[in-house]
Amino acid sequence: MPGIDINYFIRQANKLTEKIEQRKKALAEETLEGNAGGLVTAVVNGVQELKSIRIDPKALEGGDRAMLEDLVVAAVNQAMENSRTRMKQELEKVSGGVKIPGLT
């Protein structure tokens, strides 16, 4: 088609891909937390990798293993949701608010 510069679109797509990759690298350095009952804290990075779990010694006093397991799951789920939300926000900034399927 006359007047359409396909190379321009390819360059723009490559620039967008580069920006997305840079932002993902930066997100991998950020940490987000999830907390459950004030007793368990899960720490993840911005690309949903679990980095650590902190358990308050008080959570171990009762000896209720099932409760502790539930708290760990809840804290990890909250941290992961916080991370997904953060990633979505950052990638939407990079894409100019355009929601690109498969990015998050």
PDB file of N, CA and C in Angstrom:
ATOM      1  N   MET A   1       0.839  -1.182   0.000  1.00  0.00           N
ATOM      2  CA  MET A   1       0.000   0.000   0.000  1.00  0.00           C
ATOM      3  C   MET A   1       0.884   1.244   0.000  1.00  0.00           C
ATOM      4  N   PRO A   2       0.621   2.168  -0.894  1.00  0.00           N
ATOM      5  CA  PRO A   2       1.418   3.391  -0.920  1.00  0.00           C
ATOM      6  C   PRO A   2       1.164   4.228   0.332  1.00  0.00           C
ATOM      7  N   GLY A   3       2.222   4.856   0.825  1.00  0.00           N
ATOM      8  CA  GLY A   3       2.094   5.742   1.973  1.00  0.00           C
ATOM      9  C   GLY A   3       2.243   5.070   3.324  1.00  0.00           C
ATOM     10  N   ILE A   4       2.249   3.745   3.367  1.00  0.00           N
ATOM     11  CA  ILE A   4       2.407   3.047   4.638  1.00  0.00           C
ATOM     12  C   ILE A   4       3.842   2.547   4.730  1.00  0.00           C
ATOM     13  N   ASP A   5       4.512   2.971   5.771  1.00  0.00           N
ATOM     14  CA  ASP A   5       5.905   2.571   5.984  1.00  0.00           C
ATOM     15  C   ASP A   5       5.943   1.427   6.993  1.00  0.00           C
ATOM     16  N   ILE A   6       5.990   0.218   6.493  1.00  0.00           N
ATOM     17  CA  ILE A   6       6.006  -0.968   7.349  1.00  0.00           C
ATOM     18  C   ILE A   6       7.228  -0.950   8.262  1.00  0.00           C
ATOM     19  N   ASN A   7       8.338  -0.462   7.746  1.00  0.00           N
ATOM     20  CA  ASN A   7       9.562  -0.408   8.561  1.00  0.00           C
ATOM     21  C   ASN A   7       9.380   0.473   9.789  1.00  0.00           C
ATOM     22  N   TYR A   8       8.603   1.546   9.645  1.00  0.00           N
ATOM     23  CA  TYR A   8       8.314   2.415  10.787  1.00  0.00           C
ATOM     24  C   TYR A   8       7.599   1.627  11.880  1.00  0.00           C
ATOM     25  N   PHE A   9       6.597   0.845  11.502  1.00  0.00           N
ATOM     26  CA  PHE A   9       5.846   0.057  12.480  1.00  0.00           C
ATOM     27  C   PHE A   9       6.728  -1.006  13.132  1.00  0.00           C
ATOM     28  N   ILE A  10       7.604  -1.581  12.360  1.00  0.00           N
ATOM     29  CA  ILE A  10       8.535  -2.576  12.915  1.00  0.00           C
ATOM     30  C   ILE A  10       9.473  -1.913  13.917  1.00  0.00           C
ATOM     31  N   ARG A  11       9.993  -0.736  13.579  1.00  0.00           N
ATOM     32  CA  ARG A  11      10.876  -0.004  14.511  1.00  0.00           C
ATOM     33  C   ARG A  11      10.135   0.345  15.796  1.00  0.00           C
ATOM     34  N   GLN A  12       8.891   0.796  15.659  1.00  0.00           N
ATOM     35  CA  GLN A  12       8.098   1.149  16.840  1.00  0.00           C
ATOM     36  C   GLN A  12       7.845  -0.081  17.710  1.00  0.00           C
ATOM     37  N   ALA A  13       7.535  -1.199  17.082  1.00  0.00           N
ATOM     38  CA  ALA A  13       7.308  -2.439  17.834  1.00  0.00           C
ATOM     39  C   ALA A  13       8.584  -2.866  18.553  1.00  0.00           C
ATOM     40  N   ASN A  14       9.719  -2.727  17.890  1.00  0.00           N
ATOM     41  CA  ASN A  14      10.997  -3.078  18.520  1.00  0.00           C
ATOM     42  C   ASN A  14      11.303  -2.164  19.703  1.00  0.00           C
ATOM     43  N   LYS A  15      11.002  -0.873  19.556  1.00  0.00           N
ATOM     44  CA  LYS A  15      11.212   0.067  20.664  1.00  0.00           C
ATOM     45  C   LYS A  15      10.323  -0.295  21.849  1.00  0.00           C
ATOM     46  N   LEU A  16       9.073  -0.630  21.562  1.00  0.00           N
ATOM     47  CA  LEU A  16       8.142  -1.007  22.623  1.00  0.00           C
ATOM     48  C   LEU A  16       8.622  -2.273  23.325  1.00  0.00           C
ATOM     49  N   THR A  17       9.067  -3.237  22.557  1.00  0.00           N
ATOM     50  CA  THR A  17       9.583  -4.479  23.139  1.00  0.00           C
ATOM     51  C   THR A  17      10.773  -4.190  24.042  1.00  0.00           C
ATOM     52  N   GLU A  18      11.657  -3.322  23.601  1.00  0.00           N
ATOM     53  CA  GLU A  18      12.832  -2.960  24.404  1.00  0.00           C
ATOM     54  C   GLU A  18      12.419  -2.268  25.705  1.00  0.00           C
ATOM     55  N   LYS A  19      11.465  -1.350  25.618  1.00  0.00           N
ATOM     56  CA  LYS A  19      10.984  -0.662  26.820  1.00  0.00           C
ATOM     57  C   LYS A  19      10.341  -1.640  27.798  1.00  0.00           C
ATOM     58  N   ILE A  20       9.578  -2.575  27.272  1.00  0.00           N
ATOM     59  CA  ILE A  20       8.923  -3.572  28.129  1.00  0.00           C
ATOM     60  C   ILE A  20       9.966  -4.419  28.839  1.00  0.00           C
ATOM     61  N   GLU A  21      10.973  -4.860  28.117  1.00  0.00           N
ATOM     62  CA  GLU A  21      12.024  -5.685  28.726  1.00  0.00           C
ATOM     63  C   GLU A  21      12.790  -4.905  29.791  1.00  0.00           C
ATOM     64  N   GLN A  22      13.068  -3.631  29.525  1.00  0.00           N
ATOM     65  CA  GLN A  22      13.750  -2.794  30.522  1.00  0.00           C
ATOM     66  C   GLN A  22      12.895  -2.663  31.775  1.00  0.00           C
ATOM     67  N   ARG A  23      11.605  -2.462  31.590  1.00  0.00           N
ATOM     68  CA  ARG A  23      10.709  -2.295  32.741  1.00  0.00           C
ATOM     69  C   ARG A  23      10.596  -3.590  33.529  1.00  0.00           C
ATOM     70  N   LYS A  24      10.560  -4.726  32.835  1.00  0.00           N
ATOM     71  CA  LYS A  24      10.501  -6.009  33.532  1.00  0.00           C
ATOM     72  C   LYS A  24      11.765  -6.240  34.361  1.00  0.00           C
ATOM     73  N   LYS A  25      12.919  -5.843  33.826  1.00  0.00           N
ATOM     74  CA  LYS A  25      14.169  -5.975  34.590  1.00  0.00           C
ATOM     75  C   LYS A  25      14.115  -5.111  35.846  1.00  0.00           C
ATOM     76  N   ALA A  26      13.590  -3.903  35.708  1.00  0.00           N
ATOM     77  CA  ALA A  26      13.467  -3.020  36.872  1.00  0.00           C
ATOM     78  C   ALA A  26      12.477  -3.603  37.882  1.00  0.00           C
ATOM     79  N   LEU A  27      11.379  -4.155  37.396  1.00  0.00           N
ATOM     80  CA  LEU A  27      10.390  -4.761  38.292  1.00  0.00           C
ATOM     81  C   LEU A  27      10.976  -5.953  39.044  1.00  0.00           C
ATOM     82  N   ALA A  28      11.886  -6.662  38.420  1.00  0.00           N
ATOM     83  CA  ALA A  28      12.511  -7.815  39.082  1.00  0.00           C
ATOM     84  C   ALA A  28      13.323  -7.389  40.299  1.00  0.00           C
ATOM     85  N   GLU A  29      13.712  -6.118  40.340  1.00  0.00           N
ATOM     86  CA  GLU A  29      14.485  -5.592  41.471  1.00  0.00           C
ATOM     87  C   GLU A  29      13.592  -5.028  42.574  1.00  0.00           C
ATOM     88  N   GLU A  30      12.334  -4.767  42.263  1.00  0.00           N
ATOM     89  CA  GLU A  30      11.405  -4.224  43.256  1.00  0.00           C
ATOM     90  C   GLU A  30      10.833  -5.350  44.111  1.00  0.00           C
ATOM     91  N   THR A  31      10.488  -5.019  45.346  1.00  0.00           N
ATOM     92  CA  THR A  31       9.842  -6.022  46.192  1.00  0.00           C
ATOM     93  C   THR A  31       8.487  -5.509  46.658  1.00  0.00           C
ATOM     94  N   LEU A  32       7.568  -6.451  46.794  1.00  0.00           N
ATOM     95  CA  LEU A  32       6.230  -6.163  47.293  1.00  0.00           C
ATOM     96  C   LEU A  32       5.906  -7.206  48.339  1.00  0.00           C
ATOM     97  N   GLU A  33       5.054  -6.824  49.278  1.00  0.00           N
ATOM     98  CA  GLU A  33       4.747  -7.719  50.387  1.00  0.00           C
ATOM     99  C   GLU A  33       3.270  -8.056  50.449  1.00  0.00           C
ATOM    100  N   GLY A  34       3.023  -9.179  51.065  1.00  0.00           N
ATOM    101  CA  GLY A  34       1.676  -9.582  51.431  1.00  0.00           C
ATOM    102  C   GLY A  34       1.735 -10.010  52.883  1.00  0.00           C
ATOM    103  N   ASN A  35       0.670  -9.736  53.624  1.00  0.00           N
ATOM    104  CA  ASN A  35       0.678 -10.030  55.052  1.00  0.00           C
ATOM    105  C   ASN A  35      -0.597 -10.770  55.416  1.00  0.00           C
ATOM    106  N   ALA A  36      -0.467 -11.687  56.358  1.00  0.00           N
ATOM    107  CA  ALA A  36      -1.639 -12.422  56.828  1.00  0.00           C
ATOM    108  C   ALA A  36      -1.641 -12.441  58.345  1.00  0.00           C
ATOM    109  N   GLY A  37      -2.656 -11.857  58.906  1.00  0.00           N
ATOM    110  CA  GLY A  37      -2.842 -11.884  60.348  1.00  0.00           C
ATOM    111  C   GLY A  37      -1.755 -11.192  61.145  1.00  0.00           C
ATOM    112  N   GLY A  38      -0.911 -10.423  60.483  1.00  0.00           N
ATOM    113  CA  GLY A  38       0.194  -9.773  61.174  1.00  0.00           C
ATOM    114  C   GLY A  38       1.263 -10.759  61.633  1.00  0.00           C
ATOM    115  N   LEU A  39       1.115 -12.009  61.242  1.00  0.00           N
ATOM    116  CA  LEU A  39       2.036 -13.050  61.702  1.00  0.00           C
ATOM    117  C   LEU A  39       2.938 -13.593  60.602  1.00  0.00           C
ATOM    118  N   VAL A  40       2.487 -13.494  59.372  1.00  0.00           N
ATOM    119  CA  VAL A  40       3.267 -14.018  58.250  1.00  0.00           C
ATOM    120  C   VAL A  40       3.353 -12.941  57.177  1.00  0.00           C
ATOM    121  N   THR A  41       4.563 -12.707  56.689  1.00  0.00           N
ATOM    122  CA  THR A  41       4.787 -11.758  55.611  1.00  0.00           C
ATOM    123  C   THR A  41       5.511 -12.475  54.482  1.00  0.00           C
ATOM    124  N   ALA A  42       4.966 -12.358  53.287  1.00  0.00           N
ATOM    125  CA  ALA A  42       5.605 -12.915  52.094  1.00  0.00           C
ATOM    126  C   ALA A  42       6.152 -11.756  51.277  1.00  0.00           C
ATOM    127  N   VAL A  43       7.350 -11.925  50.759  1.00  0.00           N
ATOM    128  CA  VAL A  43       7.987 -10.905  49.937  1.00  0.00           C
ATOM    129  C   VAL A  43       8.221 -11.498  48.550  1.00  0.00           C
ATOM    130  N   VAL A  44       7.722 -10.789  47.537  1.00  0.00           N
ATOM    131  CA  VAL A  44       7.920 -11.197  46.146  1.00  0.00           C
ATOM    132  C   VAL A  44       8.520 -10.027  45.383  1.00  0.00           C
ATOM    133  N   ASN A  45       9.066 -10.319  44.209  1.00  0.00           N
ATOM    134  CA  ASN A  45       9.525  -9.209  43.386  1.00  0.00           C
ATOM    135  C   ASN A  45       8.440  -8.850  42.376  1.00  0.00           C
ATOM    136  N   GLY A  46       8.733  -7.862  41.554  1.00  0.00           N
ATOM    137  CA  GLY A  46       7.740  -7.357  40.615  1.00  0.00           C
ATOM    138  C   GLY A  46       7.421  -8.275  39.458  1.00  0.00           C
ATOM    139  N   VAL A  47       8.117  -9.404  39.368  1.00  0.00           N
ATOM    140  CA  VAL A  47       7.813 -10.375  38.315  1.00  0.00           C
ATOM    141  C   VAL A  47       7.354 -11.700  38.920  1.00  0.00           C
ATOM    142  N   GLN A  48       6.735 -11.595  40.085  1.00  0.00           N
ATOM    143  CA  GLN A  48       6.077 -12.702  40.783  1.00  0.00           C
ATOM    144  C   GLN A  48       7.000 -13.850  41.191  1.00  0.00           C
ATOM    145  N   GLU A  49       8.206 -13.522  41.614  1.00  0.00           N
ATOM    146  CA  GLU A  49       9.097 -14.532  42.180  1.00  0.00           C
ATOM    147  C   GLU A  49       9.097 -14.369  43.692  1.00  0.00           C
ATOM    148  N   LEU A  50       8.837 -15.449  44.407  1.00  0.00           N
ATOM    149  CA  LEU A  50       8.840 -15.418  45.865  1.00  0.00           C
ATOM    150  C   LEU A  50      10.271 -15.257  46.344  1.00  0.00           C
ATOM    151  N   LYS A  51      10.523 -14.236  47.165  1.00  0.00           N
ATOM    152  CA  LYS A  51      11.875 -13.957  47.646  1.00  0.00           C
ATOM    153  C   LYS A  51      12.078 -14.407  49.084  1.00  0.00           C
ATOM    154  N   SER A  52      11.061 -14.234  49.914  1.00  0.00           N
ATOM    155  CA  SER A  52      11.209 -14.662  51.304  1.00  0.00           C
ATOM    156  C   SER A  52       9.855 -14.740  51.993  1.00  0.00           C
ATOM    157  N   ILE A  53       9.868 -15.448  53.107  1.00  0.00           N
ATOM    158  CA  ILE A  53       8.702 -15.525  53.984  1.00  0.00           C
ATOM    159  C   ILE A  53       9.205 -15.282  55.397  1.00  0.00           C
ATOM    160  N   ARG A  54       8.541 -14.355  56.083  1.00  0.00           N
ATOM    161  CA  ARG A  54       8.884 -14.086  57.482  1.00  0.00           C
ATOM    162  C   ARG A  54       7.716 -14.541  58.354  1.00  0.00           C
ATOM    163  N   ILE A  55       8.039 -15.314  59.371  1.00  0.00           N
ATOM    164  CA  ILE A  55       7.013 -15.819  60.282  1.00  0.00           C
ATOM    165  C   ILE A  55       7.317 -15.289  61.672  1.00  0.00           C
ATOM    166  N   ASP A  56       6.364 -14.562  62.221  1.00  0.00           N
ATOM    167  CA  ASP A  56       6.503 -14.047  63.581  1.00  0.00           C
ATOM    168  C   ASP A  56       6.552 -15.237  64.542  1.00  0.00           C
ATOM    169  N   PRO A  57       7.464 -15.226  65.504  1.00  0.00           N
ATOM    170  CA  PRO A  57       7.551 -16.331  66.461  1.00  0.00           C
ATOM    171  C   PRO A  57       6.227 -16.626  67.174  1.00  0.00           C
ATOM    172  N   LYS A  58       5.382 -15.617  67.322  1.00  0.00           N
ATOM    173  CA  LYS A  58       4.078 -15.828  67.962  1.00  0.00           C
ATOM    174  C   LYS A  58       3.229 -16.836  67.185  1.00  0.00           C
ATOM    175  N   ALA A  59       3.435 -16.903  65.871  1.00  0.00           N
ATOM    176  CA  ALA A  59       2.655 -17.829  65.050  1.00  0.00           C
ATOM    177  C   ALA A  59       3.011 -19.279  65.350  1.00  0.00           C
ATOM    178  N   LEU A  60       4.177 -19.490  65.933  1.00  0.00           N
ATOM    179  CA  LEU A  60       4.635 -20.849  66.225  1.00  0.00           C
ATOM    180  C   LEU A  60       4.238 -21.317  67.622  1.00  0.00           C
ATOM    181  N   GLU A  61       3.829 -20.382  68.460  1.00  0.00           N
ATOM    182  CA  GLU A  61       3.528 -20.706  69.856  1.00  0.00           C
ATOM    183  C   GLU A  61       2.316 -21.619  70.019  1.00  0.00           C
ATOM    184  N   GLY A  62       1.301 -21.423  69.222  1.00  0.00           N
ATOM    185  CA  GLY A  62       0.066 -22.191  69.392  1.00  0.00           C
ATOM    186  C   GLY A  62       0.162 -23.628  68.913  1.00  0.00           C
ATOM    187  N   GLY A  63       1.128 -23.903  68.080  1.00  0.00           N
ATOM    188  CA  GLY A  63       1.276 -25.250  67.562  1.00  0.00           C
ATOM    189  C   GLY A  63       0.217 -25.654  66.553  1.00  0.00           C
ATOM    190  N   ASP A  64      -0.549 -24.675  66.042  1.00  0.00           N
ATOM    191  CA  ASP A  64      -1.608 -24.968  65.070  1.00  0.00           C
ATOM    192  C   ASP A  64      -1.014 -24.915  63.659  1.00  0.00           C
ATOM    193  N   ARG A  65      -0.558 -26.050  63.203  1.00  0.00           N
ATOM    194  CA  ARG A  65       0.109 -26.150  61.910  1.00  0.00           C
ATOM    195  C   ARG A  65      -0.812 -25.727  60.761  1.00  0.00           C
ATOM    196  N   ALA A  66      -2.053 -26.167  60.782  1.00  0.00           N
ATOM    197  CA  ALA A  66      -2.996 -25.840  59.705  1.00  0.00           C
ATOM    198  C   ALA A  66      -3.209 -24.332  59.602  1.00  0.00           C
ATOM    199  N   MET A  67      -3.319 -23.662  60.751  1.00  0.00           N
ATOM    200  CA  MET A  67      -3.505 -22.215  60.734  1.00  0.00           C
ATOM    201  C   MET A  67      -2.272 -21.540  60.130  1.00  0.00           C
ATOM    202  N   LEU A  68      -1.087 -21.979  60.529  1.00  0.00           N
ATOM    203  CA  LEU A  68       0.143 -21.395  60.005  1.00  0.00           C
ATOM    204  C   LEU A  68       0.238 -21.606  58.493  1.00  0.00           C
ATOM    205  N   GLU A  69      -0.095 -22.783  58.042  1.00  0.00           N
ATOM    206  CA  GLU A  69      -0.080 -23.051  56.601  1.00  0.00           C
ATOM    207  C   GLU A  69      -1.049 -22.131  55.868  1.00  0.00           C
ATOM    208  N   ASP A  70      -2.234 -21.940  56.426  1.00  0.00           N
ATOM    209  CA  ASP A  70      -3.220 -21.041  55.821  1.00  0.00           C
ATOM    210  C   ASP A  70      -2.702 -19.609  55.774  1.00  0.00           C
ATOM    211  N   LEU A  71      -2.038 -19.175  56.837  1.00  0.00           N
ATOM    212  CA  LEU A  71      -1.478 -17.825  56.873  1.00  0.00           C
ATOM    213  C   LEU A  71      -0.395 -17.652  55.815  1.00  0.00           C
ATOM    214  N   VAL A  72       0.437 -18.658  55.646  1.00  0.00           N
ATOM    215  CA  VAL A  72       1.495 -18.584  54.626  1.00  0.00           C
ATOM    216  C   VAL A  72       0.872 -18.469  53.235  1.00  0.00           C
ATOM    217  N   VAL A  73      -0.102 -19.300  52.956  1.00  0.00           N
ATOM    218  CA  VAL A  73      -0.772 -19.259  51.647  1.00  0.00           C
ATOM    219  C   VAL A  73      -1.417 -17.893  51.425  1.00  0.00           C
ATOM    220  N   ALA A  74      -2.104 -17.374  52.428  1.00  0.00           N
ATOM    221  CA  ALA A  74      -2.774 -16.075  52.294  1.00  0.00           C
ATOM    222  C   ALA A  74      -1.766 -14.954  52.055  1.00  0.00           C
ATOM    223  N   ALA A  75      -0.656 -14.972  52.776  1.00  0.00           N
ATOM    224  CA  ALA A  75       0.363 -13.931  52.612  1.00  0.00           C
ATOM    225  C   ALA A  75       0.986 -13.997  51.221  1.00  0.00           C
ATOM    226  N   VAL A  76       1.289 -15.197  50.757  1.00  0.00           N
ATOM    227  CA  VAL A  76       1.880 -15.352  49.421  1.00  0.00           C
ATOM    228  C   VAL A  76       0.891 -14.902  48.352  1.00  0.00           C
ATOM    229  N   ASN A  77      -0.364 -15.299  48.475  1.00  0.00           N
ATOM    230  CA  ASN A  77      -1.370 -14.888  47.492  1.00  0.00           C
ATOM    231  C   ASN A  77      -1.520 -13.373  47.444  1.00  0.00           C
ATOM    232  N   GLN A  78      -1.531 -12.731  48.603  1.00  0.00           N
ATOM    233  CA  GLN A  78      -1.651 -11.274  48.639  1.00  0.00           C
ATOM    234  C   GLN A  78      -0.426 -10.614  48.000  1.00  0.00           C
ATOM    235  N   ALA A  79       0.751 -11.110  48.309  1.00  0.00           N
ATOM    236  CA  ALA A  79       1.973 -10.547  47.728  1.00  0.00           C
ATOM    237  C   ALA A  79       1.979 -10.710  46.209  1.00  0.00           C
ATOM    238  N   MET A  80       1.567 -11.871  45.737  1.00  0.00           N
ATOM    239  CA  MET A  80       1.526 -12.115  44.289  1.00  0.00           C
ATOM    240  C   MET A  80       0.521 -11.194  43.608  1.00  0.00           C
ATOM    241  N   GLU A  81      -0.625 -10.988  44.229  1.00  0.00           N
ATOM    242  CA  GLU A  81      -1.622 -10.081  43.660  1.00  0.00           C
ATOM    243  C   GLU A  81      -1.076  -8.654  43.616  1.00  0.00           C
ATOM    244  N   ASN A  82      -0.399  -8.232  44.670  1.00  0.00           N
ATOM    245  CA  ASN A  82       0.223  -6.906  44.679  1.00  0.00           C
ATOM    246  C   ASN A  82       1.243  -6.785  43.552  1.00  0.00           C
ATOM    247  N   SER A  83       2.007  -7.835  43.331  1.00  0.00           N
ATOM    248  CA  SER A  83       3.009  -7.832  42.273  1.00  0.00           C
ATOM    249  C   SER A  83       2.364  -7.783  40.888  1.00  0.00           C
ATOM    250  N   ARG A  84       1.326  -8.571  40.684  1.00  0.00           N
ATOM    251  CA  ARG A  84       0.630  -8.554  39.388  1.00  0.00           C
ATOM    252  C   ARG A  84       0.042  -7.175  39.099  1.00  0.00           C
ATOM    253  N   THR A  85      -0.541  -6.566  40.122  1.00  0.00           N
ATOM    254  CA  THR A  85      -1.119  -5.230  39.955  1.00  0.00           C
ATOM    255  C   THR A  85      -0.039  -4.227  39.582  1.00  0.00           C
ATOM    256  N   ARG A  86       1.086  -4.290  40.270  1.00  0.00           N
ATOM    257  CA  ARG A  86       2.203  -3.374  39.992  1.00  0.00           C
ATOM    258  C   ARG A  86       2.719  -3.569  38.571  1.00  0.00           C
ATOM    259  N   MET A  87       2.906  -4.819  38.174  1.00  0.00           N
ATOM    260  CA  MET A  87       3.405  -5.092  36.826  1.00  0.00           C
ATOM    261  C   MET A  87       2.434  -4.561  35.781  1.00  0.00           C
ATOM    262  N   LYS A  88       1.164  -4.795  35.986  1.00  0.00           N
ATOM    263  CA  LYS A  88       0.148  -4.326  35.041  1.00  0.00           C
ATOM    264  C   LYS A  88       0.205  -2.807  34.907  1.00  0.00           C
ATOM    265  N   GLN A  89       0.296  -2.104  36.032  1.00  0.00           N
ATOM    266  CA  GLN A  89       0.363  -0.643  36.007  1.00  0.00           C
ATOM    267  C   GLN A  89       1.584  -0.162  35.231  1.00  0.00           C
ATOM    268  N   GLU A  90       2.721  -0.762  35.505  1.00  0.00           N
ATOM    269  CA  GLU A  90       3.960  -0.328  34.862  1.00  0.00           C
ATOM    270  C   GLU A  90       3.966  -0.632  33.366  1.00  0.00           C
ATOM    271  N   LEU A  91       3.483  -1.784  32.980  1.00  0.00           N
ATOM    272  CA  LEU A  91       3.485  -2.128  31.561  1.00  0.00           C
ATOM    273  C   LEU A  91       2.453  -1.324  30.788  1.00  0.00           C
ATOM    274  N   GLU A  92       1.362  -0.935  31.447  1.00  0.00           N
ATOM    275  CA  GLU A  92       0.395  -0.059  30.780  1.00  0.00           C
ATOM    276  C   GLU A  92       0.994   1.328  30.556  1.00  0.00           C
ATOM    277  N   LYS A  93       1.849   1.778  31.478  1.00  0.00           N
ATOM    278  CA  LYS A  93       2.540   3.061  31.279  1.00  0.00           C
ATOM    279  C   LYS A  93       3.438   2.987  30.049  1.00  0.00           C
ATOM    280  N   VAL A  94       4.188   1.902  29.945  1.00  0.00           N
ATOM    281  CA  VAL A  94       5.117   1.728  28.829  1.00  0.00           C
ATOM    282  C   VAL A  94       4.373   1.660  27.503  1.00  0.00           C
ATOM    283  N   SER A  95       3.219   1.007  27.507  1.00  0.00           N
ATOM    284  CA  SER A  95       2.463   0.839  26.261  1.00  0.00           C
ATOM    285  C   SER A  95       1.533   2.017  25.991  1.00  0.00           C
ATOM    286  N   GLY A  96       1.630   3.054  26.811  1.00  0.00           N
ATOM    287  CA  GLY A  96       0.782   4.222  26.610  1.00  0.00           C
ATOM    288  C   GLY A  96      -0.671   3.966  26.958  1.00  0.00           C
ATOM    289  N   GLY A  97      -0.904   3.028  27.861  1.00  0.00           N
ATOM    290  CA  GLY A  97      -2.261   2.716  28.282  1.00  0.00           C
ATOM    291  C   GLY A  97      -2.961   1.690  27.414  1.00  0.00           C
ATOM    292  N   VAL A  98      -2.310   1.301  26.331  1.00  0.00           N
ATOM    293  CA  VAL A  98      -2.888   0.291  25.451  1.00  0.00           C
ATOM    294  C   VAL A  98      -2.695  -1.071  26.103  1.00  0.00           C
ATOM    295  N   LYS A  99      -3.776  -1.793  26.260  1.00  0.00           N
ATOM    296  CA  LYS A  99      -3.696  -3.125  26.861  1.00  0.00           C
ATOM    297  C   LYS A  99      -3.339  -4.127  25.770  1.00  0.00           C
ATOM    298  N   ILE A 100      -2.147  -4.676  25.896  1.00  0.00           N
ATOM    299  CA  ILE A 100      -1.662  -5.632  24.911  1.00  0.00           C
ATOM    300  C   ILE A 100      -1.815  -7.030  25.489  1.00  0.00           C
ATOM    301  N   PRO A 101      -2.620  -7.871  24.858  1.00  0.00           N
ATOM    302  CA  PRO A 101      -2.831  -9.225  25.386  1.00  0.00           C
ATOM    303  C   PRO A 101      -1.514  -9.975  25.546  1.00  0.00           C
ATOM    304  N   GLY A 102      -1.411 -10.702  26.657  1.00  0.00           N
ATOM    305  CA  GLY A 102      -0.235 -11.518  26.895  1.00  0.00           C
ATOM    306  C   GLY A 102       0.902 -10.812  27.604  1.00  0.00           C
ATOM    307  N   LEU A 103       0.758  -9.519  27.869  1.00  0.00           N
ATOM    308  CA  LEU A 103       1.834  -8.796  28.553  1.00  0.00           C
ATOM    309  C   LEU A 103       1.876  -9.100  30.029  1.00  0.00           C
ATOM    310  N   THR A 104       0.725  -9.243  30.651  1.00  0.00           N
ATOM    311  CA  THR A 104       0.716  -9.475  32.096  1.00  0.00           C
ATOM    312  C   THR A 104       0.009 -10.764  32.406  1.00  0.00           C
TER     313      THR A 104
END
